[in-house]
Tab-separated table of C-alpha atoms in Angstrom:
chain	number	residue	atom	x	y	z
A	1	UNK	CA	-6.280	10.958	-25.180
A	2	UNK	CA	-4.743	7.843	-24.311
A	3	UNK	CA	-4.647	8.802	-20.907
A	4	UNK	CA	-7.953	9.765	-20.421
A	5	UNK	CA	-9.071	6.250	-22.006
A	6	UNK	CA	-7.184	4.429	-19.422
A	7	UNK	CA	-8.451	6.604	-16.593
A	8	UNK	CA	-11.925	6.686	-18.019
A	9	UNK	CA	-11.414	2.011	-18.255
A	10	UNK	CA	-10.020	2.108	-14.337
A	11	UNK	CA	-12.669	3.825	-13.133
A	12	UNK	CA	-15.725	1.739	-14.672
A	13	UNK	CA	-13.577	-1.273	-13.835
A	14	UNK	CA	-12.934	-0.156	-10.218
A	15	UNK	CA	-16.885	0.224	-9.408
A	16	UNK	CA	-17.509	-2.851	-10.528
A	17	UNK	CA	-14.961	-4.884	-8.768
A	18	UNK	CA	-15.982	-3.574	-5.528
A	19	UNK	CA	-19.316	-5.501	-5.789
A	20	UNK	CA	-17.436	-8.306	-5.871
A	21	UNK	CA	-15.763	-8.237	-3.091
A	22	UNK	CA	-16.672	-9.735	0.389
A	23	UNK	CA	-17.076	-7.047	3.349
A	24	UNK	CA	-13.149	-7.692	5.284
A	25	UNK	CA	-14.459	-8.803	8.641
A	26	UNK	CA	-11.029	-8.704	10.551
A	27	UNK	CA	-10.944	-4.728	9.941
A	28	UNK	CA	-14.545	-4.020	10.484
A	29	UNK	CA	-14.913	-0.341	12.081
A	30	UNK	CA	-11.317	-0.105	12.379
A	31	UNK	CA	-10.695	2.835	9.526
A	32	UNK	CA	-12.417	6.036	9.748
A	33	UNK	CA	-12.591	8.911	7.378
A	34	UNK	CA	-13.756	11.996	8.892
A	35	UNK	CA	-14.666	10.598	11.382
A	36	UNK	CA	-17.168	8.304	9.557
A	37	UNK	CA	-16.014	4.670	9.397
A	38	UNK	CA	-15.413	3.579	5.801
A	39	UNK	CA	-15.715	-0.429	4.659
A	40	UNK	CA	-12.735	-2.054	3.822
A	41	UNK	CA	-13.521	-4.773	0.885
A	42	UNK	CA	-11.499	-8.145	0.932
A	43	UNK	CA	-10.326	-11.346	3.018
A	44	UNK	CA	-8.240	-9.541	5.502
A	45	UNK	CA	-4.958	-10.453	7.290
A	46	UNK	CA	-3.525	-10.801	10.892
A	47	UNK	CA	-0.376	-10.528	12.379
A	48	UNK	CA	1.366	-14.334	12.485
A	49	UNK	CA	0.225	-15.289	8.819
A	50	UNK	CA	1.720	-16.055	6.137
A	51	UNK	CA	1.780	-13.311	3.559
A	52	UNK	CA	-0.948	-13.806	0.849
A	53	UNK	CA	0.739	-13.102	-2.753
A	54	UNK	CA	-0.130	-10.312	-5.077
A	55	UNK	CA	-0.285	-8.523	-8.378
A	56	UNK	CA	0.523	-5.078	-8.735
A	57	UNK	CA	2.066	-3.451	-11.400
A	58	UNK	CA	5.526	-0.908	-11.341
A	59	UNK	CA	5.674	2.744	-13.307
A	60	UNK	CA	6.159	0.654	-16.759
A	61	UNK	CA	2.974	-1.595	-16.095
A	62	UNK	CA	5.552	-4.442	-15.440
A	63	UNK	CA	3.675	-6.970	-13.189
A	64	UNK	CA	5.318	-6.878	-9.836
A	65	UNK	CA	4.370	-9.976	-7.223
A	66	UNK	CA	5.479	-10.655	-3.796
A	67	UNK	CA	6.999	-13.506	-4.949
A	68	UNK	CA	9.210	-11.897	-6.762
A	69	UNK	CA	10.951	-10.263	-3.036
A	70	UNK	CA	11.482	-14.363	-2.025
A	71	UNK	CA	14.231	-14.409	0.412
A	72	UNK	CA	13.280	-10.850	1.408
A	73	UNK	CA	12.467	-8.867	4.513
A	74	UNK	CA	9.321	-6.543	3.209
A	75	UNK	CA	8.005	-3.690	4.461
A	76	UNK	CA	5.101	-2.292	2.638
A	77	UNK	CA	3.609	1.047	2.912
A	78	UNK	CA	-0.007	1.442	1.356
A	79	UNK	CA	-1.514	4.864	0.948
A	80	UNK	CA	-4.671	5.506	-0.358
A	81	UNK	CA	-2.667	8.401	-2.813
A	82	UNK	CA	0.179	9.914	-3.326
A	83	UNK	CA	-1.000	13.115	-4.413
A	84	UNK	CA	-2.446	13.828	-0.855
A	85	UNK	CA	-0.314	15.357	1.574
A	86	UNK	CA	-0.403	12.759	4.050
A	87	UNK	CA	0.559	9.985	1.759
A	88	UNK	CA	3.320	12.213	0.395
A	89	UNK	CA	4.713	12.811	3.766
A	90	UNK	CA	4.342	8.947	4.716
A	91	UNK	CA	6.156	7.526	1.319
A	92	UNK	CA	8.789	10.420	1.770
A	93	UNK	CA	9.453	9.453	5.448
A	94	UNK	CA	10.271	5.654	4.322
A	95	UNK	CA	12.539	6.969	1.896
A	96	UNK	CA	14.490	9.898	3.641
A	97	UNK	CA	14.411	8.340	6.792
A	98	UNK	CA	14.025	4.818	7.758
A	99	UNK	CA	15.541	3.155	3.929
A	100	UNK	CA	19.217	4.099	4.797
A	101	UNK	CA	19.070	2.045	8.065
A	102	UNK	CA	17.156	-0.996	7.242
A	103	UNK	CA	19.059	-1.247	3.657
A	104	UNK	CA	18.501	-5.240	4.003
A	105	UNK	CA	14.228	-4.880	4.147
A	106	UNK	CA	12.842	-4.259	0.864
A	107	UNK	CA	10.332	-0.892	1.362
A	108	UNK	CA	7.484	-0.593	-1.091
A	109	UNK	CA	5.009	1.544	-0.747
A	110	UNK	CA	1.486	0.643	-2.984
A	111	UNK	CA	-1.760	2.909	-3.736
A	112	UNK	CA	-4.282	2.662	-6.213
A	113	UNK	CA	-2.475	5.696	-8.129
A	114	UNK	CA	-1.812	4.465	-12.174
A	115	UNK	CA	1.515	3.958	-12.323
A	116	UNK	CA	2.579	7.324	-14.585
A	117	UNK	CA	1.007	9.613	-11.498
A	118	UNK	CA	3.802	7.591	-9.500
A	119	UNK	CA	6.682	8.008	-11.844
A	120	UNK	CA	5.497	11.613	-12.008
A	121	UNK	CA	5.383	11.903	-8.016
A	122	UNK	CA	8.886	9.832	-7.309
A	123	UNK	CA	10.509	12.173	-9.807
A	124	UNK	CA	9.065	15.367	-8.347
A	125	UNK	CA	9.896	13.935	-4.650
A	126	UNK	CA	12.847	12.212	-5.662
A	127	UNK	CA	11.732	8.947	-4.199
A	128	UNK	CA	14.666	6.603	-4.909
A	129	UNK	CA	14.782	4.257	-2.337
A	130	UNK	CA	11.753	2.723	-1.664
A	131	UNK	CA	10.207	1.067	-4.739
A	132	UNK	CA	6.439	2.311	-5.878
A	133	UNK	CA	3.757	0.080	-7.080
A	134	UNK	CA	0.175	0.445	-8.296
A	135	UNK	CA	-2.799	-1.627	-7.727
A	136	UNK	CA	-4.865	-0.039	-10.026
A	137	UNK	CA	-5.035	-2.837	-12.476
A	138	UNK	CA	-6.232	-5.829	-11.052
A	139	UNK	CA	-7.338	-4.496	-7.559
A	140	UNK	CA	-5.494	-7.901	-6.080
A	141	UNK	CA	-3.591	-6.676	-3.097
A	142	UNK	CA	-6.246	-4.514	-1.779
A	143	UNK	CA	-8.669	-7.605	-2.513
A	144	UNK	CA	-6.003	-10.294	-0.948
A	145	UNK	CA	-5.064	-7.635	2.185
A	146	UNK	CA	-8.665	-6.612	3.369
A	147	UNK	CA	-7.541	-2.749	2.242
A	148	UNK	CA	-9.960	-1.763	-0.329
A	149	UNK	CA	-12.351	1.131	0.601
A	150	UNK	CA	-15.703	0.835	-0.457
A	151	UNK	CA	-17.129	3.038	-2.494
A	152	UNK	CA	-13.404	5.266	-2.639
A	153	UNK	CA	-11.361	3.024	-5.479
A	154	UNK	CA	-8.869	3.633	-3.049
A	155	UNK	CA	-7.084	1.435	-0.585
A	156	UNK	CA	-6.751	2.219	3.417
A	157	UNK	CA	-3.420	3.407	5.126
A	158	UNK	CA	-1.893	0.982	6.495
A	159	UNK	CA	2.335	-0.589	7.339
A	160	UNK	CA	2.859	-4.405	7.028
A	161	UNK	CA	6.080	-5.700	7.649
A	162	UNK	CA	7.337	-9.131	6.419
A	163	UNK	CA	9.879	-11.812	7.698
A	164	UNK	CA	12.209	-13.307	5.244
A	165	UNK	CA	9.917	-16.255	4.720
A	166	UNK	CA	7.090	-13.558	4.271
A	167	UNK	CA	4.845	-14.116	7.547
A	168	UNK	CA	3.316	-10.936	9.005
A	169	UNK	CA	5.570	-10.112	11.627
A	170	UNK	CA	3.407	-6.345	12.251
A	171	UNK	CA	0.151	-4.963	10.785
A	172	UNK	CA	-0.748	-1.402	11.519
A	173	UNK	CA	-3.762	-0.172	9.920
A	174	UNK	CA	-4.042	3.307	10.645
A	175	UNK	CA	-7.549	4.323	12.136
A	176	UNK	CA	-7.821	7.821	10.688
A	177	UNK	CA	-7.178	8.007	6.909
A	178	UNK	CA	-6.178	11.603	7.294
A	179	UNK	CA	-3.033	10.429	9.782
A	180	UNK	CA	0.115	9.574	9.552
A	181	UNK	CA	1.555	6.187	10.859
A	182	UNK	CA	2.964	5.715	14.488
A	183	UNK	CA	6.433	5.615	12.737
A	184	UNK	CA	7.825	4.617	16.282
A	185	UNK	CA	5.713	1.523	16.133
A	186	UNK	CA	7.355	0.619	12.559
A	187	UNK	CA	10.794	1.216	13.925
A	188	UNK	CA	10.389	-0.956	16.885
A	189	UNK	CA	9.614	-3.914	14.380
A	190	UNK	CA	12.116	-3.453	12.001
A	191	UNK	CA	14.626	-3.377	14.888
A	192	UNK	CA	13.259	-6.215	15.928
A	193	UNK	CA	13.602	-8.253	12.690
């Protein structure tokens, strides 16, 4: 019952945050969803800014900020859910495949998911490497990245990686929410860093 209560309280609270939020003009018509472009909600970033900071929360509702990587290459994965086959494949793919090398770059990967439905999916996938976090509380990272999908309560595939001092070394917002990232593109970056 619990459950349902804090389903039931994210779901009223998600449809009235995205009122709120201003239309993310640096992303306009860049996302599509079969093949209909969604709005993305919130300021928006670019590659060559600083990183803004944000609030998510980890599988124990722990409040988890960028801050909190200081000192830390980040690359951040967000998926609009990882109960979707897509997303699945793209947080598994960080974790089997590119963690092991880059062992020095922090790898998160965030979604709007509540944080049990990502213990659940990190046991089930054995996700051990790269580090899940939920926006579903305060909506701030999808609000402070330009990622929140109007009118979905979820947020818009995307990879962002960080320097050490956190500026936005590589955005790639992926244009069709039903692809996978140009992992190529990723690598390139991180080799880079």
């Amino acid at each position: 019952m619990l459950k349902v209560s804090i389903i039931a309280t994210s779901l009223i609270a998600m449809s009235a945050f995205a009122y709120d939020l201003p239309e993310n003009t640096i992303d306009s018509g860049k996302v599509h969803a079969q093949d209909k472009p969604v709005t993305l909600l919130g300021k928006g970033v670019a590659e060559g800014q600083q990183a803004p900071n944000f609030k998510v929360v980890d599988d124990a509702f722990v409040p988890v900020s960028l801050s909190d990587f200081n000192g830390q290459a980040v690359l951040i994965s967000v998926v609009p859910s990882l109960d979707t086959g897509i997303c699945s494949l793209q947080t598994k793919h960080f974790n089997e495949q590119v963690a092991n090398t880059y062992k020095d770059v922090k790898m998160l990967t965030i979604s709007a998911d509540l944080p049990f439905a990502q213990k659940r999916f990190c046991k089930q996938e054995n996700i051990d490497k790269v580090t899940t976090l939920s926006d579903s509380v305060w909506r701030n990272f999808g609000e402070n990245y330009g990622l929140y999908i109007k009118d979905m309560g979820l947020l818009s595939r995307a990879v962002l990686i960080l320097d050490k001092n956190h500026k936005i070394v590589y955005k790639q917002l992926v244009k069709n929410l039903a692809s996978e990232p140009d992992y190529t593109q990723v690598i390139e970056q991180l080799k880079a860093l």
